[in-house]
Amino acid sequence: MINKIFALPVIEQLTPVLSRRQLDDLDLIVVDHPQVKASFALQGAHLLSWKPIGEEEVLWLSNNTPFKTGVALRGGVPICWPWFGPAAQQGLPSHGFARNLPWALKAHNEDDNGVMLTFELQSSEATRKYWPHDFTLLARFKVGKTCEIELEAHGEFATTSALHSYFNVGDITSPTLRSADLATSPTLRSADSAIGLLIKLTTLKKVS
């Protein structure tokens, strides 16, 4: 599936290393940089693949996942927000709605080390079908030899959230997790320093 994404025709060349493409229903943003290859779906601001040059693909993406509007993608790094797991109210989607709605690419820049992208999701009629609150949700990605992801929410509400990462594991019997205190730390760094994935979740309350 990942090879298929990079073989898609370019619809719009945003910068020399950043392009917009389409797979079935979904718009994709593809990074082809001297230091890294990566891809995102605008639906969910979903990181689909991340491959530092000279390394194996770090993330796993199902070959059978449908690229259909409103259907959750299986693999990569889904953004689970504003709740994680089953919804408290029957009939609402598991893991929230952020992963199933279209986001906007608000900013991007690049340097010799990689590419930085910021995606935004704002409250709308579509989100109020699931949740009554006003909000602005930002997802920032910095991809290169390492990958940093930051999720920042603005508004007055309580949430649970997760960046539900699927890793491409060669031997399922051997992975380890080190140097991560999940009980007290808002930041999770991957076990393997060669992977170098950094995740941060932040909620900012609106000042009245």
Short mmCIF file of C-alpha atoms in Angstrom, two decimals:
data_model
loop_
_atom_site.label_atom_id
_atom_site.label_comp_id
_atom_site.label_asym_id
_atom_site.label_seq_id
_atom_site.Cartn_x
_atom_site.Cartn_y
_atom_site.Cartn_z
CA MET A 1 0.00 0.00 0.00
CA ILE A 2 2.78 2.44 0.89
CA ASN A 3 4.55 1.84 -2.43
CA LYS A 4 1.22 2.45 -4.16
CA ILE A 5 0.90 5.84 -2.44
CA PHE A 6 4.29 7.02 -3.71
CA ALA A 7 3.47 5.85 -7.23
CA LEU A 8 0.29 7.97 -7.41
CA PRO A 9 0.27 10.83 -9.91
CA VAL A 10 0.91 14.32 -8.54
CA ILE A 11 -2.20 16.53 -8.52
CA GLU A 12 -0.46 19.61 -7.13
CA GLN A 13 3.24 20.22 -6.43
CA LEU A 14 3.18 22.34 -3.26
CA THR A 15 6.98 22.64 -2.92
CA PRO A 16 9.91 20.76 -4.48
CA VAL A 17 9.53 18.05 -1.79
CA LEU A 18 5.80 18.25 -0.98
CA SER A 19 2.92 17.20 -3.25
CA ARG A 20 -0.80 16.54 -3.12
CA ARG A 21 -2.10 13.26 -4.52
CA GLN A 22 -5.32 11.26 -4.30
CA LEU A 23 -6.12 7.64 -3.51
CA ASP A 24 -9.76 6.71 -4.10
CA ASP A 25 -11.79 9.28 -2.09
CA LEU A 26 -8.98 10.75 -0.01
CA ASP A 27 -6.52 13.59 -0.60
CA LEU A 28 -2.97 12.77 0.44
CA ILE A 29 0.11 14.86 1.19
CA VAL A 30 3.35 13.16 0.16
CA VAL A 31 6.82 14.11 1.39
CA ASP A 32 9.78 13.17 -0.84
CA HIS A 33 12.80 14.80 0.82
CA PRO A 34 16.50 13.87 0.63
CA GLN A 35 16.31 12.82 4.30
CA VAL A 36 12.86 11.22 4.49
CA LYS A 37 9.81 9.88 2.70
CA ALA A 38 6.43 10.24 4.40
CA SER A 39 2.74 10.45 3.56
CA PHE A 40 -0.39 11.83 5.21
CA ALA A 41 -4.13 11.63 4.59
CA LEU A 42 -5.93 14.95 5.03
CA GLN A 43 -8.76 12.90 6.51
CA GLY A 44 -7.73 12.69 10.14
CA ALA A 45 -4.37 14.43 9.58
CA HIS A 46 -3.30 10.80 9.50
CA LEU A 47 0.41 9.99 9.20
CA LEU A 48 0.40 6.93 6.93
CA SER A 49 4.09 6.28 6.46
CA TRP A 50 7.46 7.53 7.65
CA LYS A 51 10.73 6.22 6.21
CA PRO A 52 14.03 7.95 6.93
CA ILE A 53 16.37 7.51 3.96
CA GLY A 54 18.52 4.40 4.43
CA GLU A 55 16.09 2.90 6.98
CA GLU A 56 13.15 0.52 6.77
CA GLU A 57 9.58 1.84 6.83
CA VAL A 58 8.81 2.55 10.49
CA LEU A 59 5.00 2.44 10.38
CA TRP A 60 2.61 -0.34 9.38
CA LEU A 61 -0.36 0.29 7.07
CA SER A 62 -2.85 -2.41 6.13
CA ASN A 63 -2.95 -3.29 2.43
CA ASN A 64 -6.71 -3.73 2.81
CA THR A 65 -7.62 -0.42 4.44
CA PRO A 66 -10.23 1.45 2.36
CA PHE A 67 -9.43 5.05 1.42
CA LYS A 68 -13.08 6.08 1.66
CA THR A 69 -14.64 9.25 3.05
CA GLY A 70 -15.53 8.88 6.72
CA VAL A 71 -13.99 5.41 7.09
CA ALA A 72 -11.18 5.01 9.61
CA LEU A 73 -7.80 4.07 8.14
CA ARG A 74 -6.06 1.04 9.63
CA GLY A 75 -2.40 1.68 10.31
CA GLY A 76 -0.01 4.61 10.55
CA VAL A 77 -0.76 7.04 13.39
CA PRO A 78 -4.51 7.68 13.82
CA ILE A 79 -5.47 10.69 15.96
CA CYS A 80 -8.00 9.48 18.54
CA TRP A 81 -9.81 12.58 19.86
CA PRO A 82 -11.79 13.84 21.82
CA TRP A 83 -12.17 10.42 23.36
CA PHE A 84 -10.15 7.23 23.22
CA GLY A 85 -11.88 3.87 23.14
CA PRO A 86 -15.64 3.30 23.07
CA ALA A 87 -17.80 6.42 23.25
CA ALA A 88 -19.75 7.07 26.44
CA GLN A 89 -22.91 7.58 24.37
CA GLN A 90 -24.26 4.80 22.20
CA GLY A 91 -24.10 5.41 18.47
CA LEU A 92 -20.99 7.62 18.52
CA PRO A 93 -17.77 6.43 16.85
CA SER A 94 -15.07 4.67 18.84
CA HIS A 95 -11.88 6.71 19.32
CA GLY A 96 -13.65 10.00 18.59
CA PHE A 97 -14.36 11.77 15.32
CA ALA A 98 -11.08 13.56 14.55
CA ARG A 99 -9.67 10.62 12.60
CA ASN A 100 -12.69 10.45 10.28
CA LEU A 101 -13.06 14.13 9.32
CA PRO A 102 -11.12 16.24 6.79
CA TRP A 103 -8.44 18.54 8.21
CA ALA A 104 -6.79 21.54 6.57
CA LEU A 105 -3.07 21.81 5.90
CA LYS A 106 -2.42 25.21 7.50
CA ALA A 107 1.37 25.52 7.30
CA HIS A 108 4.42 23.73 5.97
CA ASN A 109 8.10 24.44 5.66
CA GLU A 110 11.26 22.50 5.06
CA ASP A 111 14.99 22.62 5.65
CA ASP A 112 17.97 20.35 5.07
CA ASN A 113 16.85 18.04 7.90
CA GLY A 114 13.25 17.44 6.90
CA VAL A 115 9.74 18.86 6.67
CA MET A 116 7.39 20.45 9.21
CA LEU A 117 3.62 20.36 8.64
CA THR A 118 0.69 21.74 10.66
CA PHE A 119 -2.86 20.47 10.18
CA GLU A 120 -5.99 22.03 11.71
CA LEU A 121 -9.47 20.82 12.60
CA GLN A 122 -12.04 23.31 13.89
CA SER A 123 -15.47 22.83 15.42
CA SER A 124 -18.24 22.87 12.81
CA GLU A 125 -21.70 21.53 12.10
CA ALA A 126 -20.04 18.20 11.31
CA THR A 127 -18.31 17.98 14.70
CA ARG A 128 -21.34 19.17 16.68
CA LYS A 129 -23.21 16.08 15.53
CA TYR A 130 -20.88 14.19 17.86
CA TRP A 131 -19.75 16.75 20.46
CA PRO A 132 -21.20 20.14 21.51
CA HIS A 133 -17.98 22.04 22.25
CA ASP A 134 -16.16 24.75 20.29
CA PHE A 135 -12.52 23.90 19.68
CA THR A 136 -9.44 24.26 17.53
CA LEU A 137 -7.26 21.18 17.20
CA LEU A 138 -3.75 21.39 15.76
CA ALA A 139 -1.55 18.47 14.74
CA ARG A 140 2.11 19.30 14.12
CA PHE A 141 4.49 16.87 12.46
CA LYS A 142 8.24 17.17 12.05
CA VAL A 143 9.56 14.38 9.85
CA GLY A 144 13.16 13.66 8.98
CA LYS A 145 15.65 11.19 10.41
CA THR A 146 13.41 11.42 13.47
CA CYS A 147 9.68 12.04 13.75
CA GLU A 148 7.98 14.38 16.22
CA ILE A 149 4.20 14.65 16.58
CA GLU A 150 2.39 17.19 18.73
CA LEU A 151 -1.37 17.39 19.22
CA GLU A 152 -2.64 20.68 20.68
CA ALA A 153 -6.27 21.39 21.58
CA HIS A 154 -7.75 24.83 22.35
CA GLY A 155 -11.06 25.21 24.17
CA GLU A 156 -12.87 24.50 27.44
CA PHE A 157 -13.66 20.81 27.80
CA ALA A 158 -12.35 17.52 29.13
CA THR A 159 -10.98 14.97 26.68
CA THR A 160 -9.07 11.75 26.42
CA SER A 161 -6.84 11.31 23.39
CA ALA A 162 -4.21 9.12 21.81
CA LEU A 163 -1.88 8.95 18.84
CA HIS A 164 -2.52 5.27 18.22
CA SER A 165 0.71 4.27 16.43
CA TYR A 166 1.06 1.10 14.36
CA PHE A 167 4.71 0.08 14.04
CA ASN A 168 6.22 -2.12 11.35
CA VAL A 169 7.72 -4.88 13.51
CA GLY A 170 9.95 -7.48 11.89
CA ASP A 171 9.86 -9.96 14.79
CA ILE A 172 6.77 -9.77 17.00
CA THR A 173 8.56 -11.71 19.77
CA SER A 174 11.36 -9.18 20.26
CA PRO A 175 10.05 -5.58 20.64
CA THR A 176 10.79 -3.72 23.89
CA LEU A 177 9.69 -0.42 25.40
CA ARG A 178 12.16 1.60 27.45
CA SER A 179 12.40 5.05 29.05
CA ALA A 180 8.68 5.78 28.95
CA ASP A 181 6.70 6.52 32.10
CA LEU A 182 3.16 6.29 30.79
CA ALA A 183 1.61 7.06 34.18
CA THR A 184 3.18 10.47 34.70
CA SER A 185 4.66 11.77 31.47
CA PRO A 186 2.72 13.52 28.67
CA THR A 187 5.50 12.56 26.27
CA LEU A 188 6.14 9.07 24.92
CA ARG A 189 9.44 8.37 23.20
CA SER A 190 9.76 5.16 21.25
CA ALA A 191 11.69 2.26 22.67
CA ASP A 192 14.23 2.05 19.88
CA SER A 193 16.44 5.13 19.68
CA ALA A 194 17.01 4.33 16.02
CA ILE A 195 13.33 4.97 15.42
CA GLY A 196 13.26 8.27 17.30
CA LEU A 197 9.51 8.88 17.45
CA LEU A 198 8.42 11.60 19.88
CA ILE A 199 4.76 12.17 20.74
CA LYS A 200 3.28 14.99 22.80
CA LEU A 201 -0.34 15.72 23.73
CA THR A 202 -1.32 19.21 24.92
CA THR A 203 -4.64 20.80 25.88
CA LEU A 204 -4.83 24.58 26.23
CA LYS A 205 -7.87 26.17 27.85
CA LYS A 206 -9.26 29.33 26.34
CA VAL A 207 -8.61 32.43 28.44
CA SER A 208 -11.81 34.42 29.01
#
